[in-house]
Tab-separated table of C-alpha atoms in Angstrom:
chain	number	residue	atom	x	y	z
C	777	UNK	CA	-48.574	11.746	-1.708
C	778	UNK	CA	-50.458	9.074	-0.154
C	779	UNK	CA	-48.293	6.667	2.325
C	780	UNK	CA	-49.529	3.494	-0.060
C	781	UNK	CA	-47.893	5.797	-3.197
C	782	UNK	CA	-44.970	5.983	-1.146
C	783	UNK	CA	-44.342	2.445	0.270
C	784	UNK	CA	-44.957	1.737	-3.653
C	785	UNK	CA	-42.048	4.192	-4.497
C	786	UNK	CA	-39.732	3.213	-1.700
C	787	UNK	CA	-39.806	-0.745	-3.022
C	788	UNK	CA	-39.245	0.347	-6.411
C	789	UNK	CA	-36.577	2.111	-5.904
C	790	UNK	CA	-35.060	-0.713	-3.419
C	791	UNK	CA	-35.993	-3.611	-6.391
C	792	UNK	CA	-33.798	-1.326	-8.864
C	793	UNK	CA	-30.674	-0.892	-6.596
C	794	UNK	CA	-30.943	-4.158	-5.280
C	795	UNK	CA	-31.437	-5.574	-9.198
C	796	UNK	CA	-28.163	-4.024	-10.387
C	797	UNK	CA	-26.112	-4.664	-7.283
C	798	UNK	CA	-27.149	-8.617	-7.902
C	799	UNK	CA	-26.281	-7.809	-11.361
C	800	UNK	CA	-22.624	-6.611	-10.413
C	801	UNK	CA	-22.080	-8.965	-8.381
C	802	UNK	CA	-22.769	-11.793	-10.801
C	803	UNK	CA	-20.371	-9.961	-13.190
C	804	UNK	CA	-17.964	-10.055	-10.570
C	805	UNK	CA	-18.122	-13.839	-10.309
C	806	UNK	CA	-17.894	-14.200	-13.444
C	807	UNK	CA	-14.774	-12.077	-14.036
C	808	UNK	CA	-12.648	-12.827	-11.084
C	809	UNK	CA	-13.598	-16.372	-9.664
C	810	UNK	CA	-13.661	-17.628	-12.817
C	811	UNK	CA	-10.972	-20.256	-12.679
C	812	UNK	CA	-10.403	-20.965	-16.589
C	813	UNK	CA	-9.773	-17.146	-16.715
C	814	UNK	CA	-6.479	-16.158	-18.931
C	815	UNK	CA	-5.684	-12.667	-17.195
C	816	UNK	CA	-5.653	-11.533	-13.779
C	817	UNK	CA	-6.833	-8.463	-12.178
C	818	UNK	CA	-3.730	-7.433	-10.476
C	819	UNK	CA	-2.853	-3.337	-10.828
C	820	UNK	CA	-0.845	-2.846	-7.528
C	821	UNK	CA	1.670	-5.382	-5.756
C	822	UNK	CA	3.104	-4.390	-2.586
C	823	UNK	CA	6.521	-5.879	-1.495
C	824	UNK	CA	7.923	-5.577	2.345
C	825	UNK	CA	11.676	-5.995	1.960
C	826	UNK	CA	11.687	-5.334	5.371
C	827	UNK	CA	9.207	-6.040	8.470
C	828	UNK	CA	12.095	-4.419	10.837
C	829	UNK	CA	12.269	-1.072	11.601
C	830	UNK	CA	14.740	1.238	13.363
C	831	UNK	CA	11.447	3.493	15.077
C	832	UNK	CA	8.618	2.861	17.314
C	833	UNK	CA	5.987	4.779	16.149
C	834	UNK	CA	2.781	6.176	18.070
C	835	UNK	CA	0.336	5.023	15.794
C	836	UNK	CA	2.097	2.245	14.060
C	837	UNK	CA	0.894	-1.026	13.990
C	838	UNK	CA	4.293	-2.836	14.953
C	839	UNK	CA	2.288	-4.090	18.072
C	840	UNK	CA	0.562	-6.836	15.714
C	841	UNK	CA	3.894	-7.682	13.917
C	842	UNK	CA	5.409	-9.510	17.134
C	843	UNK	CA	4.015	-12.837	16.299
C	844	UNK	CA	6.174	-12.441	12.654
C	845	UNK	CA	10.395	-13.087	12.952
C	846	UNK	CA	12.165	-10.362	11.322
C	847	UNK	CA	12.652	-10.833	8.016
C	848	UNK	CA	13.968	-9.232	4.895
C	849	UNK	CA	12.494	-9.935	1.579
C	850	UNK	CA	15.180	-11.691	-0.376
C	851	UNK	CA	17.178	-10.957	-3.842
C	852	UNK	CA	16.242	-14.409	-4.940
C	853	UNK	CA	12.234	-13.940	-4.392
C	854	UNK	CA	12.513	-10.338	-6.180
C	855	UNK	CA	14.396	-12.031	-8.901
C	856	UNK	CA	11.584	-14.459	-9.192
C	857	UNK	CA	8.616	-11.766	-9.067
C	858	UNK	CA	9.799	-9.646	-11.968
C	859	UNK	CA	10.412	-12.619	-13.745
C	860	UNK	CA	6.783	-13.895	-13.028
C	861	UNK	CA	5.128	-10.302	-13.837
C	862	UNK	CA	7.618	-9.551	-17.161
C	863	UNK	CA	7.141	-13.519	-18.472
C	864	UNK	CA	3.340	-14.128	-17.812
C	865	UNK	CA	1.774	-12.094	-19.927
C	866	UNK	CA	-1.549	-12.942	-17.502
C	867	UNK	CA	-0.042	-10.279	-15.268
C	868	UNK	CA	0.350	-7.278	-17.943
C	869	UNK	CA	-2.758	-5.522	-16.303
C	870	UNK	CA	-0.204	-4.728	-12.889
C	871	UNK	CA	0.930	-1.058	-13.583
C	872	UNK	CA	2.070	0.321	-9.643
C	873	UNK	CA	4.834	-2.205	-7.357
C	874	UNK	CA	5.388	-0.446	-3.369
C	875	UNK	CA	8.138	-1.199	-1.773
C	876	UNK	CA	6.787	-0.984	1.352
C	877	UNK	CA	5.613	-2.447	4.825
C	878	UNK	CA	5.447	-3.064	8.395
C	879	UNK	CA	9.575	-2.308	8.399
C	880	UNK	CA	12.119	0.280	7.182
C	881	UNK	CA	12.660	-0.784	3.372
C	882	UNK	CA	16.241	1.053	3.633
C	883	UNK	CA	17.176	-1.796	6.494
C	884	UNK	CA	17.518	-4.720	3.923
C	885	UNK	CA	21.465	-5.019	3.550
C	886	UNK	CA	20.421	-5.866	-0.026
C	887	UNK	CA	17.824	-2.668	-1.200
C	888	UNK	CA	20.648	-1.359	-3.486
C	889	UNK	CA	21.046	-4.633	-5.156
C	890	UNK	CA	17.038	-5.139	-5.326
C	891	UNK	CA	16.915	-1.947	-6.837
C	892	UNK	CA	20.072	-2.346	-9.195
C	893	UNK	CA	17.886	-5.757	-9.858
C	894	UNK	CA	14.355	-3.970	-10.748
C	895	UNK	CA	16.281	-0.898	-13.149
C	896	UNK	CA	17.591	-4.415	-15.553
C	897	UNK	CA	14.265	-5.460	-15.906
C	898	UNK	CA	12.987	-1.774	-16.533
C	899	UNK	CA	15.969	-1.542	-19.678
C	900	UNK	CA	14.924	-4.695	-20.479
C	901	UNK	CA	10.967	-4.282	-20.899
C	902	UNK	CA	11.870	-1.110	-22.299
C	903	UNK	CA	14.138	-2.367	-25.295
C	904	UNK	CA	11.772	-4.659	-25.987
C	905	UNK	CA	8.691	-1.587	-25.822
C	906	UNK	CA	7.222	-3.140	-22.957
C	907	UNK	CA	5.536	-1.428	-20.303
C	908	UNK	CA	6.750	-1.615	-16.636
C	909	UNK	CA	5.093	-1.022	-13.389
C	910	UNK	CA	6.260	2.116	-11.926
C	911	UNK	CA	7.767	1.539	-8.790
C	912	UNK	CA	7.634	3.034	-5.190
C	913	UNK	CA	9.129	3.348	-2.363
C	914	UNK	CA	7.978	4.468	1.039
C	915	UNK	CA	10.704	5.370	3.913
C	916	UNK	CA	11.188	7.130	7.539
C	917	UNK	CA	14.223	8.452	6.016
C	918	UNK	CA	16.120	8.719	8.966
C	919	UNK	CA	19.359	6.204	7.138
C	920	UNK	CA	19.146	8.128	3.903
C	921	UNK	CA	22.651	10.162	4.101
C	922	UNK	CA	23.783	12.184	0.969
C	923	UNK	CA	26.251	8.620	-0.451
C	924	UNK	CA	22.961	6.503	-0.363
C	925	UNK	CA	20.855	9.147	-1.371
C	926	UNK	CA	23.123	9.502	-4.830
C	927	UNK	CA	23.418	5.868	-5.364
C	928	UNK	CA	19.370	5.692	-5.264
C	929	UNK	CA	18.881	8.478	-7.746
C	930	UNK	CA	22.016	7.244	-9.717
C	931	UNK	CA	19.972	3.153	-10.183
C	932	UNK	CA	17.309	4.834	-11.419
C	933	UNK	CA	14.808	2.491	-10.364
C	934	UNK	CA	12.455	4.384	-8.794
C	935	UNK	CA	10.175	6.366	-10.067
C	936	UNK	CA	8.675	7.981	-6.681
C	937	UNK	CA	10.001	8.058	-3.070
C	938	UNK	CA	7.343	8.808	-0.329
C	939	UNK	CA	8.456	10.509	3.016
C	940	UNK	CA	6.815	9.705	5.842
C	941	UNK	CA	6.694	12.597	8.411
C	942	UNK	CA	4.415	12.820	10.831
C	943	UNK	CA	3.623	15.610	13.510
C	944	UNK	CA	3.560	19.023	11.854
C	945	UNK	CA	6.499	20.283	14.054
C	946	UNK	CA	9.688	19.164	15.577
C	947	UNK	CA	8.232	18.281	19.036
C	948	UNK	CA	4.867	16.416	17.690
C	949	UNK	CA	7.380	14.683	15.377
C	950	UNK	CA	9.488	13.021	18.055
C	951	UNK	CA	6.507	12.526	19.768
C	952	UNK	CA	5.346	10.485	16.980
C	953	UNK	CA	8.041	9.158	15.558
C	954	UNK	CA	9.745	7.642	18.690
C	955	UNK	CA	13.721	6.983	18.109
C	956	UNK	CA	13.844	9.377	15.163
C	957	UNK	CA	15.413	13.367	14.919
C	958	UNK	CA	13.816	15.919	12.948
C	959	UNK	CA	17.244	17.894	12.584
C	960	UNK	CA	18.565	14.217	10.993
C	961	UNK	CA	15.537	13.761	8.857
C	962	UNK	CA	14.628	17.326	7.814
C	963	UNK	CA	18.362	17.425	6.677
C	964	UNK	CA	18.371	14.269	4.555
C	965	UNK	CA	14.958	15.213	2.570
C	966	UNK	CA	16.602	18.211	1.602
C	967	UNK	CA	19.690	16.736	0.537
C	968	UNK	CA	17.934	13.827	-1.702
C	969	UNK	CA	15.725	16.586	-2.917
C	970	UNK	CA	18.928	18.449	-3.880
C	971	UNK	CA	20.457	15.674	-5.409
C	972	UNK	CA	17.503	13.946	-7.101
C	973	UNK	CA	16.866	17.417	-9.661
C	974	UNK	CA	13.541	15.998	-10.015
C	975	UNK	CA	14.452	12.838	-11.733
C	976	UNK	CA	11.992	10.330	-9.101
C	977	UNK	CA	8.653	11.894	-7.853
C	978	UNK	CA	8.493	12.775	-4.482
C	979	UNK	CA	5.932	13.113	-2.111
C	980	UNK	CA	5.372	13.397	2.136
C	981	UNK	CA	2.533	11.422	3.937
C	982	UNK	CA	2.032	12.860	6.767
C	983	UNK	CA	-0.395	11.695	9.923
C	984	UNK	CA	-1.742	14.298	12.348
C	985	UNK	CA	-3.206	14.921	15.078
C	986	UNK	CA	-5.830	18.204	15.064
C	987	UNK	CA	-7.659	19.127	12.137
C	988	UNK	CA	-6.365	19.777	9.191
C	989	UNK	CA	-6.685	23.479	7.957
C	990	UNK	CA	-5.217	24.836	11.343
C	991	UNK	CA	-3.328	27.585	10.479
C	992	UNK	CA	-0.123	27.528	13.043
C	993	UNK	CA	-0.155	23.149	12.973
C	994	UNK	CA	2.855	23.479	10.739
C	995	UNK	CA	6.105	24.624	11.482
C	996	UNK	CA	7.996	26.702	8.948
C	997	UNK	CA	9.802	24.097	8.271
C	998	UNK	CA	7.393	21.407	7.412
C	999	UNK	CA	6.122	24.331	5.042
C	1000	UNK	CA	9.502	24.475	3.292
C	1001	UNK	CA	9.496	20.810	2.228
C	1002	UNK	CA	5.590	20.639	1.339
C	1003	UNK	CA	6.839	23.647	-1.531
C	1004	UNK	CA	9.966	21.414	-2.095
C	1005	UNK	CA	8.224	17.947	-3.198
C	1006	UNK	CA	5.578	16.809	-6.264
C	1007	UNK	CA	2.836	16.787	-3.916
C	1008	UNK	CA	1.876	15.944	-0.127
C	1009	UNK	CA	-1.427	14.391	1.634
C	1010	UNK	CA	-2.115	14.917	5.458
C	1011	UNK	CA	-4.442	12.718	6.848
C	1012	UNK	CA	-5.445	11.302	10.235
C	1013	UNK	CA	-4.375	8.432	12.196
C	1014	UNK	CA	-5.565	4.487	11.130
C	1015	UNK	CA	-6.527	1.430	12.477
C	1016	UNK	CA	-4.831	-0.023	9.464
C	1017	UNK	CA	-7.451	-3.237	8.879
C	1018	UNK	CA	-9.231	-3.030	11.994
C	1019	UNK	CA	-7.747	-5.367	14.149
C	1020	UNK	CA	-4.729	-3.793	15.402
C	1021	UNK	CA	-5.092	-1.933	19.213
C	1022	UNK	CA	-3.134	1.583	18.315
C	1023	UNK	CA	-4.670	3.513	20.657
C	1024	UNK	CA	-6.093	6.311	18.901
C	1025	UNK	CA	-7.237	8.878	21.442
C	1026	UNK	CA	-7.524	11.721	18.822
C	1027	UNK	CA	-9.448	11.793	15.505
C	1028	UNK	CA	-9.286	9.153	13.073
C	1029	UNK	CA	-9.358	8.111	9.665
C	1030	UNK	CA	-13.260	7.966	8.662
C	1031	UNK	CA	-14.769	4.836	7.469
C	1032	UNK	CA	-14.995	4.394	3.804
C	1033	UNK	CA	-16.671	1.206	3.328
C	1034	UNK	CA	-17.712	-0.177	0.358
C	1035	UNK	CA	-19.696	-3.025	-1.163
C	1036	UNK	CA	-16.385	-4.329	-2.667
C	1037	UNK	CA	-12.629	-4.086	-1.985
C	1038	UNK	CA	-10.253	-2.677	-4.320
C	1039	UNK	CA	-7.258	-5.146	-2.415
C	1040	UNK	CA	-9.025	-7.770	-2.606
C	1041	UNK	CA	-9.354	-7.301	-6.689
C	1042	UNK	CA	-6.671	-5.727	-7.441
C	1043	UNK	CA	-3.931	-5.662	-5.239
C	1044	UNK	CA	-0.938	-8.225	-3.925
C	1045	UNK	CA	0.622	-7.957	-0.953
C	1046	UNK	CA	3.982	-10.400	-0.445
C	1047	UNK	CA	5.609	-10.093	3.098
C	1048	UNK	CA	9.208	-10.479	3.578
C	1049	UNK	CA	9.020	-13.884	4.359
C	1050	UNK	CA	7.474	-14.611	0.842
C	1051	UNK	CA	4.175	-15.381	2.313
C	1052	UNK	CA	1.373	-13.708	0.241
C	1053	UNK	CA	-1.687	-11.638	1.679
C	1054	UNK	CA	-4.647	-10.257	-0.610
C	1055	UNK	CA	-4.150	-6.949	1.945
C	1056	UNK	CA	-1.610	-4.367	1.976
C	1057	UNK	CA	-3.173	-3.586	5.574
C	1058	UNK	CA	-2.503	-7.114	6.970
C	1059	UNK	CA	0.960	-6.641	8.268
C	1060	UNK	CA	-0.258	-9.593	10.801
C	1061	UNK	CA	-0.324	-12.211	7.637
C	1062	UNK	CA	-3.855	-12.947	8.780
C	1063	UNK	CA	-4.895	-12.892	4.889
C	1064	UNK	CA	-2.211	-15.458	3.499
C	1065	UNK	CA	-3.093	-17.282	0.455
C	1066	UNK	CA	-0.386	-18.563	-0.605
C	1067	UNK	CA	4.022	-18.861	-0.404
C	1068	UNK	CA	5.924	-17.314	-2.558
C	1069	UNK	CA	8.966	-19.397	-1.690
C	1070	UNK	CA	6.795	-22.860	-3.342
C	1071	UNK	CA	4.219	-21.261	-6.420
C	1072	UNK	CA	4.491	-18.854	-8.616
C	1073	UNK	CA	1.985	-15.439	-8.724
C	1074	UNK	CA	-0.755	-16.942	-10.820
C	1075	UNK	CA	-1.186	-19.973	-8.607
C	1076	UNK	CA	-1.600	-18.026	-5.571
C	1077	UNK	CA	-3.745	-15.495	-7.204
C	1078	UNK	CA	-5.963	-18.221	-8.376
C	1079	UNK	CA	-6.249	-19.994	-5.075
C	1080	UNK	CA	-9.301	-21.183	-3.480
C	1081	UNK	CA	-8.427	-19.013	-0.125
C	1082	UNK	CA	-8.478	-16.077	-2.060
C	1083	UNK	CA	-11.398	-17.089	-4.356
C	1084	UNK	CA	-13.342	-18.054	-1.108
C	1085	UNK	CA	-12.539	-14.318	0.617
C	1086	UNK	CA	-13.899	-12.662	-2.201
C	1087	UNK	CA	-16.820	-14.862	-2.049
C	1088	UNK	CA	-17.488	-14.050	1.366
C	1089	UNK	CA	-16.848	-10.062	0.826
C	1090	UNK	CA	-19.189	-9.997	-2.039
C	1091	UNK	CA	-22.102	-11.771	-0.467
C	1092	UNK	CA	-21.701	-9.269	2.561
C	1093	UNK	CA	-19.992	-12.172	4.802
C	1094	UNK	CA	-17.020	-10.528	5.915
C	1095	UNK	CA	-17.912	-11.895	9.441
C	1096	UNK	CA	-16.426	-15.067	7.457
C	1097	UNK	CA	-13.424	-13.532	6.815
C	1098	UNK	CA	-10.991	-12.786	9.796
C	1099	UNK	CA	-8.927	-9.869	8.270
C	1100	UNK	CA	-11.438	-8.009	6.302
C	1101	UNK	CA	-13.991	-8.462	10.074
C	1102	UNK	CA	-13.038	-4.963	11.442
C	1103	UNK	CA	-12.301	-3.618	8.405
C	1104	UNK	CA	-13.782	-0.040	7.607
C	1105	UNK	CA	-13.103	-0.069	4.378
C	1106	UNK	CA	-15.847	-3.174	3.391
């Protein structure tokens, strides 16, 4: 093939993909920056009901959370959410809520009310045939004793609890995990597992160091409660949106990026303050575009802060956009 034939090949190709990416965007546009539009996009809302936490981990970004007070996430603003999501029938596209952040959820001196609070509006929806997100919950598990442990699974709220143990063995997990004890926490995953008799879904994230596939990384142990839970996933440290210093001296998480952002879309993310970030990354509150504690859901997920990010993301100007700059995921 001659080079001309080629260079003629090469553009063609490059007018097509460029064509329909101009095409998608426009859609895009259309769809979410549209401000008359009736429904939002919103499939996953994280929650932090707590940015405190009782560990120091390795490769945690708690380093960036200094410039935020500790905070839990209020009874009041939960109250508020489900009555936004299960009243405004703009938000009946949101299927997954994480409770879930910077902190330890199990911290908040009001989780079993919040949860108590979350299983009435699950009956309710319910009666009424209604779907209702499933909800999650994410914790180090080091304060969930056998009496807490039954009064979770007794609510009924959940329907998955995620474990996360890092490390593969006791000594990489204390390593890790600074201020927590494997003895402690292997003991109370086996007791909730016990006691929930596979009523909530449960799974272990786990973040390690080597690569995965090495046959002696994981103790006997560790091997016990993978064959105990729903499912696990092992993956490699992260530099969460980009911006935060961790430290990572072995391998990390590779870069995924794309020409869009599922968060930015899709996803919610309300700190425990109320404030409201398009990122469940930004545990910084870099991202806010709005306060929970003033406007309701729709307003902030039809602000001009957000609009303008996903302006900026989808015309390849994330430079523009301080949390999404480092980001390997865009």
């Amino acid at each position: 093939m001659s080079l001309i034939k080629k260079i003629q090949n090469e553009t063609t190709k490059n007018f097509i993909f460029f064509f329909y990416r101009n095409v998608l965007i426009v859609i895009f546009l259309i769809k979410y920056l549209n401000p008359f539009g009736k429904k939002s996009t919103i499939k996953d809302v994280h929650i932090e009901l707590s940015n405190i936490c009782n560990l120091k981990c390795k490769w945690c970004a708690s380093s960036i959370n200094e410039m935020r007070k500790g905070q839990f996430f209020k009874k009041e603003l939960m109250k508020k959410f489900l009555d936004n999501i299960t009243l405004d029938k703009r938000f009946d596209k949101l299927r997954t809520i994480r409770l879930w952040g910077i902190g330890e959820s199990l911290l908040n001196p009001e989780f079993l009310e919040v949860l108590t609070m979350i299983k009435n509006y699950k009956n309710k929806a319910h009666k009424k045939h209604s779907n209702f997100p499933e909800i999650m919950l994410t914790t180090n598990a080091t304060l969930l004793n056998q009496n807490l442990s039954k009064k979770i699974v007794q609510i009924g709220a959940l329907d998955e609890i995620r474990f996360s143990l890092d490390g593969g063995t006791k000594e990489k997990f204390e390593k890790i995990r600074v201020g927590a004890k494997w003895s402690k926490v292997y003991k109370n995953v086996k007791n909730f597992i016990k006691i929930n008799r596979g009523k909530i879904r449960v799974k272990i994230d786990c973040v390690m160091e080597t690569e995965i596939g090495k046959k002696d990384y994981f103790s006997k142990e560790w091997e016990e409660l993978f064959k105990l839970v729903d499912y696990h996933a092992i993956r490699y440290p992260s530099e969460f949106d980009g911006n935060a210093n961790i430290k990572i001296t072995t391998r990390k998480e590779k870069s995924q990026k794309s020409w869009i952002c599922f968060a930015l879309m899709h996803s919610l993310f309300i700190l425990a303050n109320g404030n409201v970030s398009v990122c469940c990354l930004d545990w910084s509150g870099r991202g806010v575009v709005g306060d929970f504690n003033n406007e309701d859901l729709y307003t902030i997920y039809t602000s001009k802060k957000r609009k303008n990010m996903i302006n900026n993301i989808l015309l390849k100007k994330k430079h523009k956009v301080p949390l999404c700059r480092n980001c390997r995921f865009v």
